Structure formats: structure tokens, C-alpha cells
CSV table of C-alpha atoms in Angstrom, one decimal:
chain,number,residue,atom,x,y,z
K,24,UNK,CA,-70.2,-17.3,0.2
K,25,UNK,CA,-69.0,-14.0,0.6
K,26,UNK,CA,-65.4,-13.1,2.2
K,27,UNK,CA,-65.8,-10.7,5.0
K,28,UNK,CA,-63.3,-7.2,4.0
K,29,UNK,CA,-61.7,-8.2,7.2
K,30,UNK,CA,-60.2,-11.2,6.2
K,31,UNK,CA,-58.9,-10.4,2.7
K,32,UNK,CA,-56.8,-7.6,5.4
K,33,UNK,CA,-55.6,-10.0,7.1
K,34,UNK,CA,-54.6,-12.5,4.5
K,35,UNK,CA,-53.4,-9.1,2.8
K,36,UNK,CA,-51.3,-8.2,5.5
K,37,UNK,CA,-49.5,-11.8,6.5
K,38,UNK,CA,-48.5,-12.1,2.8
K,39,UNK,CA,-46.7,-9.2,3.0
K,40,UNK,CA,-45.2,-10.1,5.9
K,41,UNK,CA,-44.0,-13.3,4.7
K,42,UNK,CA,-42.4,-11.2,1.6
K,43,UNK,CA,-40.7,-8.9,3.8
K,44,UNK,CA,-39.2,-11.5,5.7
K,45,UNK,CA,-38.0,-13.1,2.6
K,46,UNK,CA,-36.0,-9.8,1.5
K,47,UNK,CA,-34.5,-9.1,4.6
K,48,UNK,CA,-30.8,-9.9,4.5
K,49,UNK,CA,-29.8,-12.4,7.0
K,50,UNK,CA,-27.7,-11.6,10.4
K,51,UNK,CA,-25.4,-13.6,8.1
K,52,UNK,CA,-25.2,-12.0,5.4
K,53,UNK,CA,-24.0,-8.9,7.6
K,54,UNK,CA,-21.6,-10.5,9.5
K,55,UNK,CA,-19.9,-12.1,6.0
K,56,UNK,CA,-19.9,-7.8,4.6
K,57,UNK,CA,-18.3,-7.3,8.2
K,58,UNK,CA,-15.7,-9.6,8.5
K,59,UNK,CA,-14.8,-8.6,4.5
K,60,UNK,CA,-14.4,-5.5,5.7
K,61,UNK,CA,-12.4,-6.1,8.4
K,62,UNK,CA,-10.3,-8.5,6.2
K,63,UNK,CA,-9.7,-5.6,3.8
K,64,UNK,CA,-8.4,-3.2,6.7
K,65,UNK,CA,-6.1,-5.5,8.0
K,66,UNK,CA,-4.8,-6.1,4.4
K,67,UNK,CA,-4.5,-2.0,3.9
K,68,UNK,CA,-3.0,-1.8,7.7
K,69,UNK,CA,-0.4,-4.3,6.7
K,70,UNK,CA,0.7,-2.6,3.7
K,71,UNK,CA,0.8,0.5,4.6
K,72,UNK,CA,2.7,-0.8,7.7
K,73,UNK,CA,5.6,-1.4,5.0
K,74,UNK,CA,5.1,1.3,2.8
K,75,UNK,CA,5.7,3.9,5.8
K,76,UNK,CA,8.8,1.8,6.9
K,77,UNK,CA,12.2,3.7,6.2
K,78,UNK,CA,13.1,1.1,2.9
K,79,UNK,CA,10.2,2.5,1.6
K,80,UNK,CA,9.8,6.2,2.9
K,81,UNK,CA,13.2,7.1,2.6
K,82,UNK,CA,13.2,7.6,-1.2
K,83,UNK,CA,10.0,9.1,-1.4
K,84,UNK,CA,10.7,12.2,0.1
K,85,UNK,CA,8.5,15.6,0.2
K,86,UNK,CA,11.2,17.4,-1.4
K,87,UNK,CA,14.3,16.4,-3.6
K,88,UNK,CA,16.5,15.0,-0.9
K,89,UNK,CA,17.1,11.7,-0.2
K,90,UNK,CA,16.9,10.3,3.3
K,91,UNK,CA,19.1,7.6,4.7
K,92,UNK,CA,18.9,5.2,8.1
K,93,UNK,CA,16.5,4.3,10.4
K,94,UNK,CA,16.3,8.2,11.5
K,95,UNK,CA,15.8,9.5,8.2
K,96,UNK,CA,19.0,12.0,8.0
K,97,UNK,CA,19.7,14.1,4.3
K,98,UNK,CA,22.0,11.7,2.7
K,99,UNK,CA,25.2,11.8,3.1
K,100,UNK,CA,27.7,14.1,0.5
K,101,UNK,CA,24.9,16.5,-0.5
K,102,UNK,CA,22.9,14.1,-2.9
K,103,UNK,CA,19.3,15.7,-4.6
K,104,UNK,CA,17.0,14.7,-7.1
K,105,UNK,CA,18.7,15.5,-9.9
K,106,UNK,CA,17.8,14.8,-13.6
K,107,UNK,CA,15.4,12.1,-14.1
K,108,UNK,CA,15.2,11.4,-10.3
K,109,UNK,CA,18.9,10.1,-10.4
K,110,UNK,CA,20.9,12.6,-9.3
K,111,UNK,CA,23.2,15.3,-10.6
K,112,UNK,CA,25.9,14.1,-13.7
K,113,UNK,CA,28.9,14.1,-10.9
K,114,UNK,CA,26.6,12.8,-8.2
K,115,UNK,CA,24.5,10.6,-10.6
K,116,UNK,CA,22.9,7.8,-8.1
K,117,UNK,CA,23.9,4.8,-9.8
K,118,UNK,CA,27.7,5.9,-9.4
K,119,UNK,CA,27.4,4.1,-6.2
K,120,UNK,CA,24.1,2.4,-5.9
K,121,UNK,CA,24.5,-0.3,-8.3
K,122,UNK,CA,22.3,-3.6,-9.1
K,123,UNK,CA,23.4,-5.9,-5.3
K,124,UNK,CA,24.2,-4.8,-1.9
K,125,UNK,CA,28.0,-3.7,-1.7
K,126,UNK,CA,28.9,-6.1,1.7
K,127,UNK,CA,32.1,-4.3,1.4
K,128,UNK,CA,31.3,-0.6,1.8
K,129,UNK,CA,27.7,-0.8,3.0
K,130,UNK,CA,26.0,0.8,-0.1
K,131,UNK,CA,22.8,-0.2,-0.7
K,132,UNK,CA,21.9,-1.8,-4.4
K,133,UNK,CA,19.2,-2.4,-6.6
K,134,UNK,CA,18.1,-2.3,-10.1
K,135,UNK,CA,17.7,1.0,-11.5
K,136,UNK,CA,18.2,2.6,-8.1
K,137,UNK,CA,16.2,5.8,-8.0
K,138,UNK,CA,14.2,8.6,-6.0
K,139,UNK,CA,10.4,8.4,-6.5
K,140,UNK,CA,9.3,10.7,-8.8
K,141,UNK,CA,8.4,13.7,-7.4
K,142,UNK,CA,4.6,13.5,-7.4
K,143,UNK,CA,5.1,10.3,-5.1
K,144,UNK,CA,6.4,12.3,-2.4
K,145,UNK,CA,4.9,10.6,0.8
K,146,UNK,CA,7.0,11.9,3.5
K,147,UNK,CA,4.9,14.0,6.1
K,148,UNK,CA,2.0,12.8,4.5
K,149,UNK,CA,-1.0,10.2,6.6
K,150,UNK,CA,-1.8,6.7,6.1
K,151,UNK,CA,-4.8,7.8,3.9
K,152,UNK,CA,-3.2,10.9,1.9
K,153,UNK,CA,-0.8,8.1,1.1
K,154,UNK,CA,-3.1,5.5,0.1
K,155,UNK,CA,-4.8,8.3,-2.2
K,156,UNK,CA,-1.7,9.1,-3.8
K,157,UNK,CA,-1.0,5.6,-4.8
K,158,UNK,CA,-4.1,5.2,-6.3
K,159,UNK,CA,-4.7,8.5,-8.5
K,160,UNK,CA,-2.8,8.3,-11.7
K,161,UNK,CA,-1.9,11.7,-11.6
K,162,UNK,CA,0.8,10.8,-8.9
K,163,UNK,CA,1.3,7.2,-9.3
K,164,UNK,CA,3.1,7.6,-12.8
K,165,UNK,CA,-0.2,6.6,-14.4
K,166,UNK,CA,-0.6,3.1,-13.0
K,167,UNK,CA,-3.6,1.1,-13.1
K,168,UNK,CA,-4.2,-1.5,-10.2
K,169,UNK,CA,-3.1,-4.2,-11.7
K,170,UNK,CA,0.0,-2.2,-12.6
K,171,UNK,CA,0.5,-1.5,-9.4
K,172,UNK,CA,0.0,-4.8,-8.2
K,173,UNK,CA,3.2,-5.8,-10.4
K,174,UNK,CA,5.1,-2.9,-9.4
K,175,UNK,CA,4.6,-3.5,-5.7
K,176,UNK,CA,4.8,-7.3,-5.7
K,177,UNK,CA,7.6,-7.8,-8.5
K,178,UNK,CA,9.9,-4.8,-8.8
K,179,UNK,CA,13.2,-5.6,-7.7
K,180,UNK,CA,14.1,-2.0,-6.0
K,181,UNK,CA,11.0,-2.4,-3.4
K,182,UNK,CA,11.4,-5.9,-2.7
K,183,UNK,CA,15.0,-5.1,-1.9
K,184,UNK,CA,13.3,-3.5,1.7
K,185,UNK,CA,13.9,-7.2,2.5
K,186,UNK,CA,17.3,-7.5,1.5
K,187,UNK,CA,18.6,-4.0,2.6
K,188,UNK,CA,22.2,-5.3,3.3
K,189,UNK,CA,24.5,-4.4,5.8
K,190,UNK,CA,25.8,-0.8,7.1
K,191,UNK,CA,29.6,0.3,6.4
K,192,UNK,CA,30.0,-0.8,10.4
K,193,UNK,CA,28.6,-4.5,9.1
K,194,UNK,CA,25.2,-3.7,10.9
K,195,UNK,CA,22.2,-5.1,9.2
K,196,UNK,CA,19.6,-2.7,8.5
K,197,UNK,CA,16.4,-2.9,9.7
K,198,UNK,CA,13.5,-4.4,8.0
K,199,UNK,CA,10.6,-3.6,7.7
K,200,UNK,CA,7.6,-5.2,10.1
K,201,UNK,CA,6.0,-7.3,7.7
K,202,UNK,CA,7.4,-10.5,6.0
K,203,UNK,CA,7.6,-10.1,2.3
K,204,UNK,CA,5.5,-12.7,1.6
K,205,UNK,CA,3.1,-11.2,4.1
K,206,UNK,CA,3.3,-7.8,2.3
K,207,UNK,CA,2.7,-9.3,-1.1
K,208,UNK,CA,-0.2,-11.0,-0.1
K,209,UNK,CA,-1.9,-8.3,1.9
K,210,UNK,CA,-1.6,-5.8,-1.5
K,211,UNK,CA,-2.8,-8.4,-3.8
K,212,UNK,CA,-5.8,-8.9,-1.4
K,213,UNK,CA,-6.2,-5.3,-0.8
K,214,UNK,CA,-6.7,-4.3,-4.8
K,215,UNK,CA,-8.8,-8.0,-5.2
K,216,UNK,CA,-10.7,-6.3,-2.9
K,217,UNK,CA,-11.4,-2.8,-4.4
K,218,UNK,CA,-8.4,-0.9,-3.0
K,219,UNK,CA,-11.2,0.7,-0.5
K,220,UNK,CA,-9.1,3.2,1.5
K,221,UNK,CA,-10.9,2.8,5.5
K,222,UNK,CA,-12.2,6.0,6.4
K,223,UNK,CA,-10.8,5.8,10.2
């Protein structure tokens, strides 16, 4: 018996329908690349939430002076960069800043108190210039992810943004808005995740 051309068409054409159907990515599958993304944001929204904070932003200035309080003034006593990020011989950072929180006088402690290098100047800049910085090894003092994972996780100086100690007045400083264990989290997920900077 001889198969009409029509048929074979149509048996033709359902086939590839079915195949096509097969391929197509589920609504699922969508909504799993969706909410990852969305995971990711909040991860890099909560992060950078902390590393815009005043802990944080007040030693990476945009040029060699270092900031102090909540409003960001020039530190006190005419303080710069310095040699080595530290300061001048006579005004050498660690003079005063030494490894604790002085309860007595107010002055902030940590180890190997420091300004940011220069190249991670972040004052003045966005959210995203930022994020960019922090991940081009040309301004991150040549970090890789996971390097910057331990840095920004383990270092003692920026986990003291959670233990900034008192003011000379016996005011606690501020801290920043998200828990430390929060913070962690959120950059750990943020890298797992690809360290995709959100384009909004």
C-alpha cells in the first residue's frame, strides 16, 4: 500500500512538534534562573549595604585623608596617608590606633590599623563602580575571589565595623545595617554565585 505524501507531512510535522516541546525549558526552570537571580541581588544589596557604611567607607577615601564619624569629617590633628598607607613617621597611625578599642579615650583599634590602599579609594564612587573595583585585581591588591572571601569574612580590621567601640563622650558608634553574620553570609553567597554585579 502506498502512503499518501500528505500523511508522511503530517506525521513529519507532529514529530517535530513533540521534539520542540521536549526542548523547551519549563516555566520552572525560569522561575528557579529568576529567583537565583533575585537571591544574588539581595546578597550583593546586603553587602554593599555594609561596605558603603561609614566603618567601612571612612578609610577608603578618594584621596589620602582619612575620615572620621558618622558625617565623615577629615580626621582629627591633620592625619594623611602617609608611607605605606599608615601615616607620617610623627603621625604614624598605629601611634594611637592599636590592636582593641581604647574604652578609655575612645580610639578606635584593630590589627594593623590602616587606610586602604590608594587604588581602593571608594568614596564618591556608586554601588557598581564599587563592586567593579573590588573585583579587578588591578585595584583590589591582586585578590582572587576566594581571597577576597577571606579578607572580607576573616580580617580582623573589617570585622571590627561590628565592634567599633565607644566615642571619647562614651557614645557607641554606629553600626552598620547588617548583622555580621548576615554580611558574611551574603558575600560568601554572592562570589558562590559568580560575583555577578546587577546591571540596575
Amino acid at each position: 500500500m502506498k502512503i499518501k505524501p500528505i500523511y508522511i507531512f503530517l506525521a513529519l510535522t507532529v514529530v517535530g512538534l513533540l521534539f520542540a516541546l521536549a526542548n523547551t525549558p519549563k516555566i520552572s526552570a525560569y522561575e528557579m534562573i529568576e529567583e537565583q537571580s533575585q537571591s544574588s541581588n539581595n546578597d550583593y544589596n546586603m553587602m554593599m549595604d555594609v561596605l558603603t557604611h561609614q566603618r567601612c567607607m571612612n578609610c577608603h577615601p578618594s584621596d589620602n585623608i582619612p575620615k572620621q564619624g558618622d558625617d565623615s569629617h577629615p580626621h582629627y590633628f591633620g592625619m594623611a596617608r602617609g608611607k605605606d598607607d599608615h601615616g607620617f613617621e610623627a603621625t604614624n597611625c598605629n601611634t594611637c590606633h592599636q590592636s582593641e578599642n581604647n574604652l578609655n579615650s575612645g580610639v578606635p583599634g584593630a590589627p594593623h590599623w590602616a587606610l586602604a590602599p590608594a587604588s581602593m579609594a571608594w568614596e564618591g564612587l556608586t554601588r557598581k563602580e564599587i563592586a567593579e573595583r573590588l573585583l579587578d585585581k588591578n585595584t583590589n591588591g591582586n585578590r582572587s575571589h576566594e581571597e577576597l572571601v577571606k579578607h572580607m569574612t576573616e580580617d580582623d580590621l573589617v570585622l571590627w565595623a561590628w565592634e567599633p567601640g565607644v566615642h571619647a563622650n562614651g557614645e557607641q558608634r554606629t553600626l552598620p545595617p547588617v548583622s555580621k553574620e548576615d554580611f558574611k553570609k551574603a558575600v560568601e553567597n554572592w562570589f558562590a554565585n559568580g560575583a555577578v554585579i546587577p546591571s540596575k
